[in-house]
Short mmCIF file of C-alpha atoms and ligand atoms in Angstrom, two decimals:
data_model
loop_
_atom_site.label_atom_id
_atom_site.label_comp_id
_atom_site.label_asym_id
_atom_site.label_seq_id
_atom_site.Cartn_x
_atom_site.Cartn_y
_atom_site.Cartn_z
CA MET A 1 -2.04 0.14 -17.88
CA ALA A 2 -1.45 -2.10 -14.83
CA LYS A 3 -2.62 -0.61 -11.57
CA ARG A 4 0.12 0.52 -9.23
CA LYS A 5 0.12 -1.38 -5.93
CA LEU A 6 0.28 0.90 -2.89
CA ILE A 7 0.84 0.56 0.84
CA PHE A 8 -0.14 3.56 2.94
CA ASP A 9 1.27 4.49 6.34
CA VAL A 10 -0.81 7.17 8.04
CA ASP A 11 -1.51 9.05 11.26
CA THR A 12 -5.11 9.96 10.32
CA GLY A 13 -5.41 12.95 10.68
CA SER A 14 -7.64 15.18 8.53
CA ASP A 15 -5.21 15.47 5.60
CA ASP A 16 -4.19 11.79 5.81
CA ALA A 17 -7.91 11.01 5.47
CA LEU A 18 -8.23 13.08 2.29
CA ALA A 19 -5.02 11.55 0.89
CA LEU A 20 -6.27 8.04 1.51
CA MET A 21 -9.70 8.86 0.09
CA SER A 22 -8.16 10.22 -3.10
CA ALA A 23 -6.15 7.02 -3.59
CA LEU A 24 -9.13 4.78 -2.87
CA LEU A 25 -11.18 6.74 -5.39
CA SER A 26 -8.47 6.39 -8.06
CA GLU A 27 -9.58 2.83 -8.68
CA ASN A 28 -8.22 2.59 -12.21
CA GLU A 29 -4.76 3.75 -11.19
CA PHE A 30 -4.11 2.21 -7.75
CA GLU A 31 -4.66 -0.97 -5.83
CA VAL A 32 -4.30 -0.21 -2.12
CA LEU A 33 -2.97 -3.37 -0.44
CA GLY A 34 -3.19 -2.16 3.13
CA VAL A 35 -3.05 0.84 5.42
CA CYS A 36 -0.62 0.88 8.35
CA THR A 37 -1.18 3.30 11.21
CA VAL A 38 1.19 5.09 13.54
CA SER A 39 1.15 7.59 16.41
CA GLY A 40 1.58 11.14 15.25
CA ASN A 41 -1.26 13.60 14.89
CA ARG A 42 -2.98 11.56 17.59
CA ASP A 43 -2.21 8.35 19.49
CA VAL A 44 -2.13 5.21 17.39
CA ASP A 45 -5.46 3.99 18.81
CA ASN A 46 -7.11 7.15 17.49
CA THR A 47 -5.29 7.18 14.16
CA THR A 48 -6.28 3.52 13.69
CA GLU A 49 -9.95 4.11 14.52
CA ASN A 50 -9.97 7.19 12.26
CA THR A 51 -8.45 5.19 9.41
CA LEU A 52 -11.04 2.44 9.84
CA ARG A 53 -13.77 5.09 9.69
CA VAL A 54 -12.40 6.39 6.40
CA ILE A 55 -12.18 2.86 4.96
CA GLU A 56 -15.84 2.30 5.87
CA LEU A 57 -16.87 5.65 4.44
CA LEU A 58 -15.42 4.53 1.11
CA HIS A 59 -16.91 1.00 1.44
CA LYS A 60 -13.45 -0.57 1.13
CA GLU A 61 -13.73 -2.93 4.08
CA HIS A 62 -11.69 -5.60 2.25
CA ILE A 63 -8.53 -3.45 2.60
CA PRO A 64 -6.68 -4.34 5.82
CA VAL A 65 -5.78 -1.70 8.39
CA ILE A 66 -2.72 -2.68 10.42
CA LYS A 67 -1.94 -0.96 13.69
CA GLY A 68 1.68 0.08 14.13
CA ALA A 69 3.97 1.94 16.49
CA SER A 70 2.52 3.73 19.48
CA ARG A 71 5.71 5.66 20.19
CA PRO A 72 8.64 7.01 18.23
CA LEU A 73 11.87 4.96 18.27
CA ILE A 74 13.68 7.30 20.66
CA ALA A 75 12.31 10.83 20.69
CA LYS A 76 10.04 10.48 23.72
CA LEU A 77 12.92 9.15 25.78
CA ASP A 78 14.56 12.53 25.44
CA TYR A 79 12.60 15.12 27.40
CA THR A 80 14.53 17.99 25.86
CA ARG A 81 12.78 17.46 22.53
CA HIS A 82 9.65 19.57 22.96
CA ILE A 83 7.19 20.52 20.30
CA ASN A 84 7.08 24.28 19.98
CA GLN A 85 3.77 24.77 18.21
CA GLN A 86 0.23 25.57 19.33
CA LEU A 87 -2.05 22.73 18.22
CA GLU A 88 -5.41 23.88 19.59
CA THR A 89 -7.30 27.12 20.29
CA VAL A 90 -10.85 28.35 20.92
CA ASP A 91 -12.69 30.54 18.40
CA GLU A 92 -15.01 33.49 19.08
CA ASN A 93 -17.95 31.07 19.65
CA GLY A 94 -16.08 29.02 22.22
CA GLU A 95 -15.58 26.18 19.72
CA ILE A 96 -12.32 24.20 19.99
CA ILE A 97 -10.28 24.59 16.81
CA SER A 98 -7.49 22.12 16.02
CA TYR A 99 -5.84 20.67 12.95
CA HIS A 100 -6.83 17.09 13.77
CA ALA A 101 -9.81 16.20 15.98
CA GLU A 102 -9.34 13.31 18.38
CA TYR A 103 -11.84 11.40 16.26
CA LEU A 104 -12.91 12.24 12.74
CA PRO A 105 -16.59 13.25 12.53
CA LEU A 106 -17.68 9.92 11.01
CA PRO A 107 -19.62 6.97 12.46
CA ALA A 108 -17.60 4.71 14.79
CA ALA A 109 -15.99 1.92 12.78
CA LYS A 110 -17.56 -1.53 12.78
CA ILE A 111 -14.48 -3.15 11.27
CA LYS A 112 -11.30 -3.79 13.26
CA PRO A 113 -7.61 -3.65 12.46
CA LEU A 114 -5.89 -6.93 11.52
CA GLU A 115 -5.42 -9.07 14.61
CA LYS A 116 -2.11 -10.10 16.12
CA VAL A 117 0.13 -8.44 13.56
CA HIS A 118 2.14 -5.27 13.92
CA ALA A 119 2.48 -2.93 10.95
CA ALA A 120 6.24 -3.50 10.80
CA SER A 121 5.78 -7.29 10.52
CA TRP A 122 3.00 -6.85 7.99
CA TYR A 123 5.29 -4.69 5.82
CA ILE A 124 7.89 -7.43 5.87
CA GLN A 125 5.46 -10.28 5.08
CA THR A 126 3.63 -8.35 2.38
CA LEU A 127 6.71 -7.00 0.64
CA LEU A 128 8.69 -10.25 0.75
CA ASN A 129 5.71 -12.21 -0.61
CA SER A 130 5.05 -9.82 -3.46
CA GLU A 131 6.40 -10.59 -6.93
CA GLU A 132 5.46 -7.14 -8.10
CA LYS A 133 7.25 -4.13 -6.66
CA ILE A 134 5.11 -2.01 -4.36
CA THR A 135 4.97 1.78 -3.87
CA LEU A 136 4.93 3.08 -0.29
CA VAL A 137 3.08 6.28 0.56
CA LEU A 138 4.18 7.44 4.01
CA THR A 139 2.22 10.40 5.39
CA GLY A 140 2.94 10.14 9.11
CA PRO A 141 6.03 9.71 11.29
CA LEU A 142 8.28 7.05 9.78
CA THR A 143 8.52 4.66 12.75
CA ASN A 144 6.87 1.61 11.15
CA PHE A 145 8.98 1.66 8.02
CA ALA A 146 12.21 2.16 10.00
CA LEU A 147 11.38 -0.82 12.22
CA ALA A 148 10.60 -3.00 9.20
CA TYR A 149 13.71 -2.00 7.29
CA ARG A 150 16.03 -2.48 10.25
CA THR A 151 14.51 -5.93 10.82
CA ALA A 152 14.53 -7.07 7.19
CA PRO A 153 16.59 -4.84 4.88
CA GLU A 154 15.84 -7.23 1.99
CA ILE A 155 12.36 -5.65 1.74
CA LEU A 156 14.01 -2.97 -0.39
CA ASP A 157 14.16 -5.38 -3.34
CA HIS A 158 10.35 -5.38 -3.35
CA ILE A 159 9.81 -1.63 -3.28
CA ALA A 160 9.14 0.32 -6.47
CA GLU A 161 9.34 3.74 -4.88
CA ILE A 162 8.71 5.60 -1.63
CA VAL A 163 6.79 8.87 -1.47
CA ILE A 164 6.84 10.74 1.82
CA MET A 165 5.19 13.87 3.18
CA GLY A 166 7.80 15.37 5.45
CA GLY A 167 10.54 17.90 5.97
CA GLY A 168 10.96 21.48 4.95
CA LYS A 169 13.56 23.74 3.44
CA ASN A 170 12.36 27.29 4.11
CA GLN A 171 9.11 26.30 5.82
CA THR A 172 8.73 24.49 9.14
CA ASN A 173 5.89 23.95 11.60
CA SER A 174 6.68 21.92 14.75
CA THR A 175 9.70 24.00 15.70
CA SER A 176 11.62 26.72 13.93
CA ALA A 177 13.81 23.95 12.51
CA SER A 178 11.47 21.08 11.79
CA GLU A 179 8.35 19.73 10.14
CA PHE A 180 5.98 17.58 12.22
CA ASN A 181 6.40 14.08 10.69
CA ILE A 182 10.17 14.30 10.86
CA PHE A 183 10.25 16.04 14.25
CA PHE A 184 8.02 13.36 15.78
CA ASP A 185 10.49 10.55 15.05
CA PRO A 186 13.76 11.93 13.69
CA GLU A 187 15.71 8.69 14.10
CA ALA A 188 13.09 6.82 12.08
CA ALA A 189 13.29 9.53 9.43
CA PHE A 190 17.09 9.29 9.37
CA ILE A 191 16.89 5.53 8.83
CA THR A 192 14.18 5.85 6.19
CA LEU A 193 15.99 8.50 4.16
CA SER A 194 19.10 6.33 4.13
CA VAL A 195 17.34 3.90 1.76
CA GLY A 196 16.90 6.63 -0.86
CA SER A 197 20.27 5.85 -2.41
CA LYS A 198 18.92 2.37 -3.23
CA VAL A 199 15.25 2.91 -4.14
CA PRO A 200 13.65 6.10 -5.52
CA LEU A 201 12.51 8.20 -2.57
CA THR A 202 10.57 11.43 -3.05
CA MET A 203 9.70 13.92 -0.32
CA MET A 204 6.93 16.47 -0.38
CA MET A 205 8.48 19.22 1.72
CA LEU A 206 6.31 21.75 3.58
CA ASP A 207 7.50 24.31 1.01
CA ALA A 208 5.49 22.33 -1.57
CA THR A 209 2.60 21.21 0.64
CA HIS A 210 1.82 24.75 1.83
CA GLN A 211 1.01 25.36 -1.83
CA ALA A 212 -1.14 22.20 -1.97
CA TYR A 213 -4.30 23.67 -0.52
CA LEU A 214 -8.07 23.78 -0.82
CA THR A 215 -10.28 26.85 -0.32
CA TYR A 216 -13.84 27.61 0.81
CA GLU A 217 -14.89 27.50 -2.88
CA ASP A 218 -13.51 23.96 -3.11
CA ALA A 219 -15.38 22.99 0.06
CA ALA A 220 -18.61 24.35 -1.45
CA ARG A 221 -18.00 22.31 -4.62
CA LEU A 222 -17.46 19.17 -2.49
CA ARG A 223 -20.61 19.80 -0.47
CA LYS A 224 -22.62 20.02 -3.69
CA LEU A 225 -21.84 16.35 -4.28
CA ASN A 226 -24.59 15.73 -1.80
CA ASN A 227 -23.09 12.49 -0.53
CA ALA A 228 -21.34 11.50 2.72
CA ILE A 229 -17.86 11.62 1.17
CA GLY A 230 -18.34 15.11 -0.24
CA GLU A 231 -19.81 16.35 3.04
CA PHE A 232 -16.95 14.89 5.09
CA ALA A 233 -14.32 16.35 2.72
CA ALA A 234 -16.05 19.75 2.88
CA VAL A 235 -16.23 19.72 6.69
CA GLU A 236 -12.56 18.74 7.02
CA THR A 237 -11.48 21.39 4.51
CA GLU A 238 -13.42 24.11 6.33
CA SER A 239 -12.13 23.05 9.71
CA ARG A 240 -8.54 23.02 8.45
CA ILE A 241 -9.00 26.52 6.97
CA LYS A 242 -10.16 27.77 10.39
CA ALA A 243 -7.25 26.05 12.11
CA TYR A 244 -4.70 27.57 9.73
CA ASN A 245 -6.24 31.04 9.96
CA LEU A 246 -6.11 30.98 13.77
CA LEU A 247 -3.06 28.86 14.56
CA GLN A 248 -0.68 29.11 11.65
CA PRO A 249 -1.54 31.92 9.23
CA LEU A 250 0.18 31.31 5.90
CA GLY A 251 0.97 33.83 3.18
CA LYS A 252 -2.65 33.64 2.02
CA LYS A 253 -5.85 33.74 4.11
CA ASP A 254 -8.59 31.10 3.97
CA ILE A 255 -6.58 28.22 2.64
CA ALA A 256 -6.13 24.72 4.03
CA PRO A 257 -2.99 22.83 3.05
CA ILE A 258 -3.90 19.17 2.49
CA HIS A 259 -0.24 18.16 2.83
CA ASP A 260 -0.57 14.39 2.59
CA ALA A 261 -2.76 14.42 -0.51
CA LEU A 262 0.14 15.90 -2.48
CA CYS A 263 1.86 12.46 -2.36
CA VAL A 264 -1.10 10.90 -4.16
CA MET A 265 -1.49 13.73 -6.69
CA TYR A 266 2.22 13.46 -7.45
CA LEU A 267 1.92 9.74 -8.17
CA LEU A 268 -1.01 10.43 -10.49
CA ASP A 269 0.65 13.35 -12.26
CA PRO A 270 4.23 14.37 -11.34
CA THR A 271 3.76 17.71 -13.13
CA VAL A 272 1.76 18.89 -10.10
CA ILE A 273 5.24 19.50 -8.65
CA THR A 274 6.93 22.49 -10.25
CA LYS A 275 10.34 22.28 -8.58
CA LYS A 276 12.15 19.07 -7.72
CA GLU A 277 15.84 18.30 -7.20
CA PHE A 278 17.72 15.07 -6.48
CA LEU A 279 20.02 15.84 -3.53
CA HIS A 280 21.56 14.51 -0.35
CA VAL A 281 19.28 15.04 2.66
CA ASP A 282 20.14 14.32 6.30
CA VAL A 283 17.97 14.52 9.39
CA VAL A 284 19.21 16.24 12.54
CA CYS A 285 18.61 13.92 15.52
CA GLY A 286 18.65 15.79 18.82
CA GLY A 287 19.76 19.24 19.89
CA ILE A 288 18.31 22.59 19.04
CA ALA A 289 17.57 21.67 15.42
CA ASN A 290 16.05 18.29 16.28
CA GLY A 291 14.09 16.95 13.29
CA GLN A 292 15.47 19.42 10.78
CA THR A 293 15.91 18.15 7.23
CA LEU A 294 19.36 19.29 6.11
CA ILE A 295 19.36 19.62 2.35
CA ASP A 296 22.79 19.61 0.75
CA ASN A 297 22.40 21.81 -2.31
CA ARG A 298 26.08 22.67 -2.70
CA ARG A 299 26.84 22.38 -6.40
CA ALA A 300 30.12 20.59 -5.68
CA SER A 301 28.72 18.27 -3.02
CA GLN A 302 30.16 14.76 -3.09
CA ALA A 303 27.48 13.43 -0.72
CA ILE A 304 25.42 10.50 -1.97
CA LYS A 305 22.06 11.67 -3.31
CA ASN A 306 19.14 10.03 -1.58
CA VAL A 307 16.04 12.23 -1.91
CA HIS A 308 14.05 13.71 -4.77
CA VAL A 309 13.17 16.89 -2.92
CA CYS A 310 9.89 18.57 -3.96
CA TYR A 311 9.75 22.29 -3.14
CA SER A 312 6.89 23.78 -5.04
CA THR A 313 3.43 22.92 -6.33
CA ASP A 314 1.09 24.04 -9.06
CA SER A 315 -1.68 25.04 -6.62
CA ASP A 316 -4.47 25.28 -9.21
CA LYS A 317 -3.61 21.90 -10.66
CA PHE A 318 -3.55 20.36 -7.17
CA ARG A 319 -6.96 21.80 -6.28
CA GLU A 320 -8.57 20.71 -9.51
CA MET A 321 -7.09 17.22 -9.31
CA LEU A 322 -8.04 16.59 -5.70
CA VAL A 323 -11.58 17.95 -5.96
CA SER A 324 -12.32 16.15 -9.20
CA ILE A 325 -11.06 12.86 -7.76
CA LEU A 326 -13.32 13.31 -4.73
CA GLU A 327 -16.16 13.96 -7.17
CA LYS A 328 -15.71 10.39 -8.38
CA SER A 329 -17.42 9.37 -5.14
CA ASN A 330 -20.70 9.66 -7.05
CA TYR A 331 -19.65 6.62 -9.10
CA LEU A 332 -18.03 4.60 -6.31
CA HIS A 333 -18.20 0.82 -6.74
C1 BDR B 1 2.20 16.74 8.39
O1 BDR B 1 1.98 16.67 9.80
C2 BDR B 1 0.66 16.25 10.07
O2 BDR B 1 0.05 17.10 10.98
C3 BDR B 1 -0.07 16.20 8.74
O3 BDR B 1 -0.97 15.10 8.74
C4 BDR B 1 1.02 16.07 7.73
O4 BDR B 1 1.33 14.71 7.49
C5 BDR B 1 2.40 18.20 8.01
O5 BDR B 1 3.50 18.71 8.70
CA1 CA B 2 -0.12 12.92 8.30
#
């Protein structure tokens, strides 16, 4: 079967890193054309450097990294839109615990991002020049894609499908109404979701990604690989477990959602998602529910459907898939 061509857009980010690694290790299934970066978990300079580190870890230096937006389209102009979530704490040993370190614990990158091109322009050039349709995997705030689409809406003709980590129905994190990627740039999310009536657009909601987790047992299995990739994946898993236990306890203890990796697992095997509906989804821009994904599940709704909404995950399948893909690092070309 022909390999699926992918473009990633990331704010690396511990879970973005694992998502990207899993795609790069799925060499028979995917060809990654490039990785765009955006501000989100950290500033774009950090998310770019972190992405370059991951590319080097996987020895995929031929894949371009393209730096993108340093700020959301509008959100930071509006000082009333405050995050309402603790992102860092200190554990009993005085160690700083956070979801995403400023820099991933990997050697500083020797490679650089592409010169003199912004991610939004790169999207436009790459998509318009491609005869084959390309799948977009967007695991950070949606600023780059929104800029590209507003500039050149004809890029849609070159997109096979868009898979996004973002939003939530009954689960939120940044505020009581919103999930981080959408909260960070709600206008960009609004623009991006509007294309879902024209190209297939699937969203991994927090409801699904909170069930897409790894455990300490998985980390131990990764460490046993005895290579740099396994060690890094184990360290990130353990540090995310600590962060979730201390900052955002979920229904279960000692688990680390690897939100962004669910996009990749879904592309490899859609049955990892156990509940999905095609519905109309809006994004609230501004006000008390800033960044909320409003899912119209009225049976008689006349609203145009734009999002394949994923709500729930087969956790065991996700764990087994992700860990066994990372185990392929022993045979990396
Ligand atoms: C999303 O926000 C980020 O912190 C993660 O990388 C993920 O993309 C989860 O809400
Ligand atoms: Ca992310």
